[in-house]
PDB file of C-alpha atoms and ligand atoms in Angstrom:
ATOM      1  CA  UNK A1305     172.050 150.566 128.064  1.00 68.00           C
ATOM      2  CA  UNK A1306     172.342 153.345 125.434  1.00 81.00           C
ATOM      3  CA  UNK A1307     175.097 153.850 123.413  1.00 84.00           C
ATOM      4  CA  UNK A1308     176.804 156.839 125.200  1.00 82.00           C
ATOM      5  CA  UNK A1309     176.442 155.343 128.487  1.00 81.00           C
ATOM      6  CA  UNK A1310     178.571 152.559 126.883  1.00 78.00           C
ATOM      7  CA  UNK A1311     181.064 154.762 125.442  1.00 78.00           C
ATOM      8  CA  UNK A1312     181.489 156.369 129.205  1.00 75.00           C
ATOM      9  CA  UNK A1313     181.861 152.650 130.554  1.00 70.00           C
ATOM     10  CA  UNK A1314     184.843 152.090 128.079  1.00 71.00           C
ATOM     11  CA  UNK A1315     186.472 155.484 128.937  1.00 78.00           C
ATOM     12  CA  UNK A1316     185.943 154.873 132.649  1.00 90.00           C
ATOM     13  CA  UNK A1317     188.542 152.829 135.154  1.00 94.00           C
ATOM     14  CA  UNK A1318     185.104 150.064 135.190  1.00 94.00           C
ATOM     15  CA  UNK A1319     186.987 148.513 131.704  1.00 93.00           C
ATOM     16  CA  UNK A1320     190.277 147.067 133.482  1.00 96.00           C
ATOM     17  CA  UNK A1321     187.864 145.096 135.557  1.00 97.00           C
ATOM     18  CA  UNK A1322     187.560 141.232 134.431  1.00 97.00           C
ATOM     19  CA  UNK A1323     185.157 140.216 136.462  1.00 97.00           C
ATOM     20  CA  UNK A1324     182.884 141.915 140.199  1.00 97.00           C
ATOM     21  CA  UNK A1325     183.539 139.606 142.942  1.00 98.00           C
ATOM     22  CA  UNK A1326     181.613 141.459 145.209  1.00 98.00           C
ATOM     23  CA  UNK A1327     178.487 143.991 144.453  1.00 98.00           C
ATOM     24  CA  UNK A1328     177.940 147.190 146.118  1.00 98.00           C
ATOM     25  CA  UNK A1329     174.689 146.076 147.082  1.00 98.00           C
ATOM     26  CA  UNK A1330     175.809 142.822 148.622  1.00 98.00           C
ATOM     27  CA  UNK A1331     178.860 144.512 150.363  1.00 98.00           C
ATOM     28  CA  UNK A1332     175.848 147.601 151.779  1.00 98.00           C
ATOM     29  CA  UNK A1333     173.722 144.414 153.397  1.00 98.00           C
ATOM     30  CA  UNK A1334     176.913 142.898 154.563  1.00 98.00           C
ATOM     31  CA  UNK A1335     178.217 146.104 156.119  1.00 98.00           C
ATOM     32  CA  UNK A1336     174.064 146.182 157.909  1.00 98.00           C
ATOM     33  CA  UNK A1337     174.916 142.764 159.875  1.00 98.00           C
ATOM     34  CA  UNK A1338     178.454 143.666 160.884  1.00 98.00           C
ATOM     35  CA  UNK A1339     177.750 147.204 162.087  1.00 98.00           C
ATOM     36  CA  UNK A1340     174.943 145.887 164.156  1.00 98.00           C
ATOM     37  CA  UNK A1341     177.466 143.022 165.764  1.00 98.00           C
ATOM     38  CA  UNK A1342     179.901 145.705 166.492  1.00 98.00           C
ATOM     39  CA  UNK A1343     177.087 148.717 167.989  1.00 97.00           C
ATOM     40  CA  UNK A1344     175.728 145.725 170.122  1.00 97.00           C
ATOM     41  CA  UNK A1345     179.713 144.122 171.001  1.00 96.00           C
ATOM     42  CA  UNK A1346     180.701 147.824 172.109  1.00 96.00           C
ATOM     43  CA  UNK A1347     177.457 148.845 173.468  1.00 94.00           C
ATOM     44  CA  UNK A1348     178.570 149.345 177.049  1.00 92.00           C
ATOM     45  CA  UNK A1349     182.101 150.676 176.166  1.00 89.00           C
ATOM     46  CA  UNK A1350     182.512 154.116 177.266  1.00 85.00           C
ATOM     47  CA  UNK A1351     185.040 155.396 174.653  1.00 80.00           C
ATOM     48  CA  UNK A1352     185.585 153.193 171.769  1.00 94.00           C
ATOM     49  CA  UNK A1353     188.612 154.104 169.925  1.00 97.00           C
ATOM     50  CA  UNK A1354     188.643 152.877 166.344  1.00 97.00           C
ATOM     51  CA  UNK A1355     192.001 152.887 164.483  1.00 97.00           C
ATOM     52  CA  UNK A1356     191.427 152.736 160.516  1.00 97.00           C
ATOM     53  CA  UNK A1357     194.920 151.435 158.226  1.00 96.00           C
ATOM     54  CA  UNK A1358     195.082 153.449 155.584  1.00 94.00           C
ATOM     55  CA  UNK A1359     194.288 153.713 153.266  1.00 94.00           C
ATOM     56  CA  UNK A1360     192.916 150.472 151.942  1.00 96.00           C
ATOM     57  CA  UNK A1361     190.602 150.487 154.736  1.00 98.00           C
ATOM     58  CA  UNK A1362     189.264 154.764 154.381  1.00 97.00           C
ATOM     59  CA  UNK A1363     186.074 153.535 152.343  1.00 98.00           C
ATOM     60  CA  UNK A1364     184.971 150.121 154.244  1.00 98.00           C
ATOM     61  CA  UNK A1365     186.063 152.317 157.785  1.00 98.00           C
ATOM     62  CA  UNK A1366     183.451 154.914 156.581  1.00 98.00           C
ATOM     63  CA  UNK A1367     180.818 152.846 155.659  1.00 98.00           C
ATOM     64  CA  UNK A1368     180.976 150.678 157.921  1.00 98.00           C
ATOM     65  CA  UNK A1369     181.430 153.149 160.999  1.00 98.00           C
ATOM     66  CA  UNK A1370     178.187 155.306 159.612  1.00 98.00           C
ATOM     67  CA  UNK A1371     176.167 152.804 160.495  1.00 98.00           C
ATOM     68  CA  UNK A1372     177.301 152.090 164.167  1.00 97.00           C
ATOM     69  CA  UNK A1373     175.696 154.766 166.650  1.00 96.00           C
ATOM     70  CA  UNK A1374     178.487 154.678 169.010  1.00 96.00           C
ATOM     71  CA  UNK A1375     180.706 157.812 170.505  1.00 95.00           C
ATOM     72  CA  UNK A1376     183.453 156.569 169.015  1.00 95.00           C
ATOM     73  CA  UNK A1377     187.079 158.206 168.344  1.00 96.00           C
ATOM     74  CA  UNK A1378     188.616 158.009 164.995  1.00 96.00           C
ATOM     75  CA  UNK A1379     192.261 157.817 164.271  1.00 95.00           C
ATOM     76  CA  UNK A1380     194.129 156.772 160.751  1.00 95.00           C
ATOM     77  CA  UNK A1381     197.674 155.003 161.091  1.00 95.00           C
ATOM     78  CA  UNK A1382     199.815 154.860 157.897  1.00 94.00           C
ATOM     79  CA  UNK A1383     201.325 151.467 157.275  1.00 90.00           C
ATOM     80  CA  UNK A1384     203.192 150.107 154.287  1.00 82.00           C
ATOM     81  CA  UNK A1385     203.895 146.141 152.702  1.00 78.00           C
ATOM     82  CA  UNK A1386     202.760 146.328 149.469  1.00 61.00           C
ATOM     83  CA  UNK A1387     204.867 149.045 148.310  1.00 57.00           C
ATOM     84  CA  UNK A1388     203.088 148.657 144.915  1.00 57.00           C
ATOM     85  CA  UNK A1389     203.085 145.492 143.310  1.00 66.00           C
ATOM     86  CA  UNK A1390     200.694 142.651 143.861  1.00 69.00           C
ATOM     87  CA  UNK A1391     203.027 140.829 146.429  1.00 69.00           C
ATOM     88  CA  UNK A1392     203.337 141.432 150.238  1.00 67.00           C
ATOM     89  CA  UNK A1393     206.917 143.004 150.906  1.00 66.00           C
ATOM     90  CA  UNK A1394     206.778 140.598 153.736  1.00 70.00           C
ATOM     91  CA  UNK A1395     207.854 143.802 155.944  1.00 81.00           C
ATOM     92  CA  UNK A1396     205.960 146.434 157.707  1.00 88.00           C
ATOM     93  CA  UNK A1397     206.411 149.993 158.130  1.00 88.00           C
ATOM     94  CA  UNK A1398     204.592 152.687 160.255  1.00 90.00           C
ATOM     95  CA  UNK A1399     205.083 156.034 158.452  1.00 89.00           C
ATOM     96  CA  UNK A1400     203.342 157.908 160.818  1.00 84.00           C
ATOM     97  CA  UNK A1401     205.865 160.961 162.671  1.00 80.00           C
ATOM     98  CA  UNK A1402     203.440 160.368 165.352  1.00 86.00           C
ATOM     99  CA  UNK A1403     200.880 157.676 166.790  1.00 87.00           C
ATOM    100  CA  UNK A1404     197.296 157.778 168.139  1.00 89.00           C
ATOM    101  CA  UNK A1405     197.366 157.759 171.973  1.00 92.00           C
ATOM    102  CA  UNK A1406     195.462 154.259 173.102  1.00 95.00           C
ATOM    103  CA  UNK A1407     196.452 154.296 176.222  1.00 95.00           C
ATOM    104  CA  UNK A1408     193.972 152.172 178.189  1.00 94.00           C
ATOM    105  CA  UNK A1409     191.225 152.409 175.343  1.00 95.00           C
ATOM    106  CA  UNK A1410     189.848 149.778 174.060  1.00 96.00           C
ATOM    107  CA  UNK A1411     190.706 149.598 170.040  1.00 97.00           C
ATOM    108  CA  UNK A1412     188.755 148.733 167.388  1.00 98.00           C
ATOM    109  CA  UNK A1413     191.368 148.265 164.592  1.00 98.00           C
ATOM    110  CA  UNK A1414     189.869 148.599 161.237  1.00 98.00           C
ATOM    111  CA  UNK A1415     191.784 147.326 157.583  1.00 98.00           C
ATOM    112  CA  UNK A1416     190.503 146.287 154.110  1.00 98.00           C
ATOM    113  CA  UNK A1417     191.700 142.515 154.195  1.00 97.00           C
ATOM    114  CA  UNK A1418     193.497 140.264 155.770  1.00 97.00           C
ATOM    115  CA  UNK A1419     196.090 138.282 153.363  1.00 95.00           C
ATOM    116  CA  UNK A1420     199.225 137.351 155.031  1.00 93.00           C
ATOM    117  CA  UNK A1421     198.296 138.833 158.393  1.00 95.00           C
ATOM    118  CA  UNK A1422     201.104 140.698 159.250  1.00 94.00           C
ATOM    119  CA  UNK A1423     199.675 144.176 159.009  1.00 95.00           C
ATOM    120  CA  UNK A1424     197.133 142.911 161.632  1.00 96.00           C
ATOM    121  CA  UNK A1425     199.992 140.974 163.606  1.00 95.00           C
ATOM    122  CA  UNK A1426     202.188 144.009 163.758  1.00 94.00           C
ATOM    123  CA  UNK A1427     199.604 146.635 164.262  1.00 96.00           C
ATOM    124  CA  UNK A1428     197.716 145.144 167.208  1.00 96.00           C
ATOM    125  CA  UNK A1429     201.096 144.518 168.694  1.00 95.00           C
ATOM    126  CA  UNK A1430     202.474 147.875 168.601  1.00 95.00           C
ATOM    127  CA  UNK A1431     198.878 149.066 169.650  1.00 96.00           C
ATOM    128  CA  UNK A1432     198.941 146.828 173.145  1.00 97.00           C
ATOM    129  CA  UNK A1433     202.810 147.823 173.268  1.00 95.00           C
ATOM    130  CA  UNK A1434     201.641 151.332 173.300  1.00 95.00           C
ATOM    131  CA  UNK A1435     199.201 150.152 176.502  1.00 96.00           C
ATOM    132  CA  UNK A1436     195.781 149.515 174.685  1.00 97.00           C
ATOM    133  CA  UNK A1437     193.518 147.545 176.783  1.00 95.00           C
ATOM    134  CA  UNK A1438     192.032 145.109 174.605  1.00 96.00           C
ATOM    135  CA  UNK A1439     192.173 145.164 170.505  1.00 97.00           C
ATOM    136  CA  UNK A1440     189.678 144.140 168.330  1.00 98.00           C
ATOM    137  CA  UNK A1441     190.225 143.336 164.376  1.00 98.00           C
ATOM    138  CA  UNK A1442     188.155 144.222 161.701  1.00 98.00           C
ATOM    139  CA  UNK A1443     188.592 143.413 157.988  1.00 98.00           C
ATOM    140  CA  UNK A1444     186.353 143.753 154.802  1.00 98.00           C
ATOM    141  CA  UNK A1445     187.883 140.760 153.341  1.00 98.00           C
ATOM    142  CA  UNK A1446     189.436 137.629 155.010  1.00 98.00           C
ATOM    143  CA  UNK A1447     191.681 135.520 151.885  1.00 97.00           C
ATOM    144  CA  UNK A1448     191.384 131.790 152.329  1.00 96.00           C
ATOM    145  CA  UNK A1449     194.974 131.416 152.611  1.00 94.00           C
ATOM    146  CA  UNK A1450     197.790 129.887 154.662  1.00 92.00           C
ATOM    147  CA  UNK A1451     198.742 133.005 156.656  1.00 91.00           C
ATOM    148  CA  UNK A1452     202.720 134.280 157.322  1.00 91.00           C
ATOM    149  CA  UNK A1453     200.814 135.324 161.121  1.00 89.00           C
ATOM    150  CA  UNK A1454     198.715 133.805 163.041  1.00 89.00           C
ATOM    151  CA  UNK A1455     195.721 136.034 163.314  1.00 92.00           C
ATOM    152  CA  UNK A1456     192.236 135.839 162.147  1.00 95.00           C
ATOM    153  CA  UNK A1457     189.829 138.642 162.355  1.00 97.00           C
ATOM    154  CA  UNK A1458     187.048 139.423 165.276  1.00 98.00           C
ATOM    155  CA  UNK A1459     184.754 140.416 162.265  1.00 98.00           C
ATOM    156  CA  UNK A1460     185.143 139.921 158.490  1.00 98.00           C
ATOM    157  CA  UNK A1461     182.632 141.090 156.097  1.00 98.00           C
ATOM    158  CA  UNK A1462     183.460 138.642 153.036  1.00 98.00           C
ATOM    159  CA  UNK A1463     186.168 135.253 152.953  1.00 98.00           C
ATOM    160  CA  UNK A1464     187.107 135.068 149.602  1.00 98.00           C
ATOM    161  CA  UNK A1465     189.831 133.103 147.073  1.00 97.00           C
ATOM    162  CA  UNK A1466     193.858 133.737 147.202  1.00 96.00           C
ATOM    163  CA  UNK A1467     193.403 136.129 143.912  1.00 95.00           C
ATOM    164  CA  UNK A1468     194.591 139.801 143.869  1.00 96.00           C
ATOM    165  CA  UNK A1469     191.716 142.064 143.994  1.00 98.00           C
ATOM    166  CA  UNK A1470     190.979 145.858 143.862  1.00 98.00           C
ATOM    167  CA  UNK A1471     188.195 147.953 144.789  1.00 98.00           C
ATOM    168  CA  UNK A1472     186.134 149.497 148.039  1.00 98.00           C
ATOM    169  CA  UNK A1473     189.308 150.802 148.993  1.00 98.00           C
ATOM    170  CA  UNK A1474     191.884 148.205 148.087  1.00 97.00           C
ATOM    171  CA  UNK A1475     194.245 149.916 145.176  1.00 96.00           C
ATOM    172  CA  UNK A1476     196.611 148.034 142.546  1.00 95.00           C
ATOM    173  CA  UNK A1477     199.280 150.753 142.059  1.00 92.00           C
ATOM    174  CA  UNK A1478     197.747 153.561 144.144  1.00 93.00           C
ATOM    175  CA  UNK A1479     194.614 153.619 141.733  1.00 96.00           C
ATOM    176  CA  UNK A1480     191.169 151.654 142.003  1.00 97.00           C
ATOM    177  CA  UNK A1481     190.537 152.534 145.283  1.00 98.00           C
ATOM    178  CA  UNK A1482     187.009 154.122 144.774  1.00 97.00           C
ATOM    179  CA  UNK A1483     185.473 151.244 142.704  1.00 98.00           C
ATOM    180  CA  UNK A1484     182.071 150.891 144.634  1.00 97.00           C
ATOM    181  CA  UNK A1485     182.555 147.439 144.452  1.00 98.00           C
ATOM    182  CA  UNK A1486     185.386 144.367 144.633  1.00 98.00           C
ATOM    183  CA  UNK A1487     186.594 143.275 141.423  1.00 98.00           C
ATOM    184  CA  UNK A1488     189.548 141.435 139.827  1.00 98.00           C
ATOM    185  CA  UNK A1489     192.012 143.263 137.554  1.00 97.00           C
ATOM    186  CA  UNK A1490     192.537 142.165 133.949  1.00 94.00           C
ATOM    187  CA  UNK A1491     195.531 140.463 133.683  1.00 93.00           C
ATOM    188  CA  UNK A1492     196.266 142.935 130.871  1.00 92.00           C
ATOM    189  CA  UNK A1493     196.904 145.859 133.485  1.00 92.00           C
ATOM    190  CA  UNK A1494     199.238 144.413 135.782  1.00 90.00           C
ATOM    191  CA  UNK A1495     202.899 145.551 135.060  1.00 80.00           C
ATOM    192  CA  UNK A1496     204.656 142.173 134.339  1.00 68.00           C
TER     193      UNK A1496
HETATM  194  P1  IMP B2461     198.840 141.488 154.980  1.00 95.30           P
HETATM  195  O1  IMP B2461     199.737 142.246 155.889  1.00 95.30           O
HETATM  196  O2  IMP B2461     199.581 140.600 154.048  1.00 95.30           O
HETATM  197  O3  IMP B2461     197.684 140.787 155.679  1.00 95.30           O
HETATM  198  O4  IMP B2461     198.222 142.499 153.963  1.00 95.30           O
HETATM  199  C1  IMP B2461     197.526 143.553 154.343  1.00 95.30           C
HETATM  200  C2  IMP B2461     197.627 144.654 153.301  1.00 95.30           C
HETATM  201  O5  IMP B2461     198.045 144.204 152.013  1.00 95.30           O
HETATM  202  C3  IMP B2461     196.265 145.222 153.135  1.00 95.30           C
HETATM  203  O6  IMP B2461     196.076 146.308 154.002  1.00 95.30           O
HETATM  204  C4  IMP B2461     196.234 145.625 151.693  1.00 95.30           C
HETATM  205  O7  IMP B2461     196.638 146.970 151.598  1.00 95.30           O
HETATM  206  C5  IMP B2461     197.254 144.792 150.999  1.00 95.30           C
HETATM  207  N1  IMP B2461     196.612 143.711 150.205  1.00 95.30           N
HETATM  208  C6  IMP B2461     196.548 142.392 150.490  1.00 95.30           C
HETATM  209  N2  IMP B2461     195.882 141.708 149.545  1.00 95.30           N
HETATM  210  C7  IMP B2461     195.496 142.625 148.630  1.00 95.30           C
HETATM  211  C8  IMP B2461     194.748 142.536 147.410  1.00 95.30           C
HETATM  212  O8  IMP B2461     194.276 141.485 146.965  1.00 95.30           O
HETATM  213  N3  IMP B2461     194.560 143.699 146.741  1.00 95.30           N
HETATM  214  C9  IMP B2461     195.034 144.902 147.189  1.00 95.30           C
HETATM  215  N4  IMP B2461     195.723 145.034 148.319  1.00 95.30           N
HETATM  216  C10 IMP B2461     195.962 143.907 149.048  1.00 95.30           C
HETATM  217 MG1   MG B2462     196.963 148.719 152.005  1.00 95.30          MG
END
């Protein structure tokens, strides 16, 4: 690497990263075998309705739904419990004025990970309380943890360890969302 690519690395949001959990090529392949279980799952649905959390899940959702040749329906839902820090809140909140109309469909409901499992808990429910057929979940990552709610995921991309990471869509403060890959933070950048 020459020495002004290096001086662009240091200058770039690529230095607060300690270590790359997850590579963009290994997450692409990944995203291949899940987007082909999904296309052939949903094959004979008629209107697939895909509901994407934002907006950890915005770059994993488009990815991931690029690759599946359905006639599928897109709608976002904004939902809060991090409200910052590096800790669930433990609460959830929909900030949307207005939500997508599931009525009947069948819902493929799209996030970034799965930690405590109450976004997933709380979404699906208010998605089948708002008469949605069936719901289907659908995380990038799965942590191997104890969860607050009972659910696990109809498809996960990647299990990984009980450690706070950023990246492919997953922010620490709002920011490192677009890192093309998952990484962990340097302990020197978290706000003690
Ligand atoms: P849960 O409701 O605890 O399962 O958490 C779901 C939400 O918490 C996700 O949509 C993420 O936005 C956020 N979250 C959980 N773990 C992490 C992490 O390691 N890094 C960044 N965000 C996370
Ligand atoms: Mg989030």
């Amino acid at each position: 690497m020459d020495f002004f690519r290096l001086l662009l690395l240091a200058a770039s949001m690529h230095e607060d990263i300690e270590k790359v959990l997850i590579a963009e090529e290994v997450i692409e392949k990944r995203l291949d075998v899940i987007a082909e279980r999904v296309h052939a799952d949903f094959a004979s649905e008629e209107a697939l309705q895909v509901v994407a959390i934002l907006k950890g899940a915005l770059v994993f959702m488009a990815d991931l739904l690029r690759r599946v040749p359905l006639r599928l329906e897109i709608e976002c839902l904004n939902v809060a419990s991090y409200h910052g820090g590096t800790e669930s809140s433990g609460q959830v909140d929909f900030l949307d004025q207005k939500l997508p109309d599931v009525k009947g469909r069948c819902v493929l409901l799209i996030d970034d990970i799965l930690d405590t499992g109450r976004t997933l808990e709380a979404v699906s429910a208010k998605l089948l309380q708002m008469g949605a057929r069936e719901v289907k979940t659908c995380v990038l990552l799965t942590k191997d943890k104890v969860r607050a709610a009972e659910v696990e995921a109809d498809y996960s991309a990647f299990e990984i360890a009980d450690e706070f990471v950023v990246g492919y869509g997953l922010d620490y403060d709002g920011k490192y969302r677009n890192l093309p890959y998952v990484g962990v933070l340097n302990p020197a950048v978290i706000k003690s």
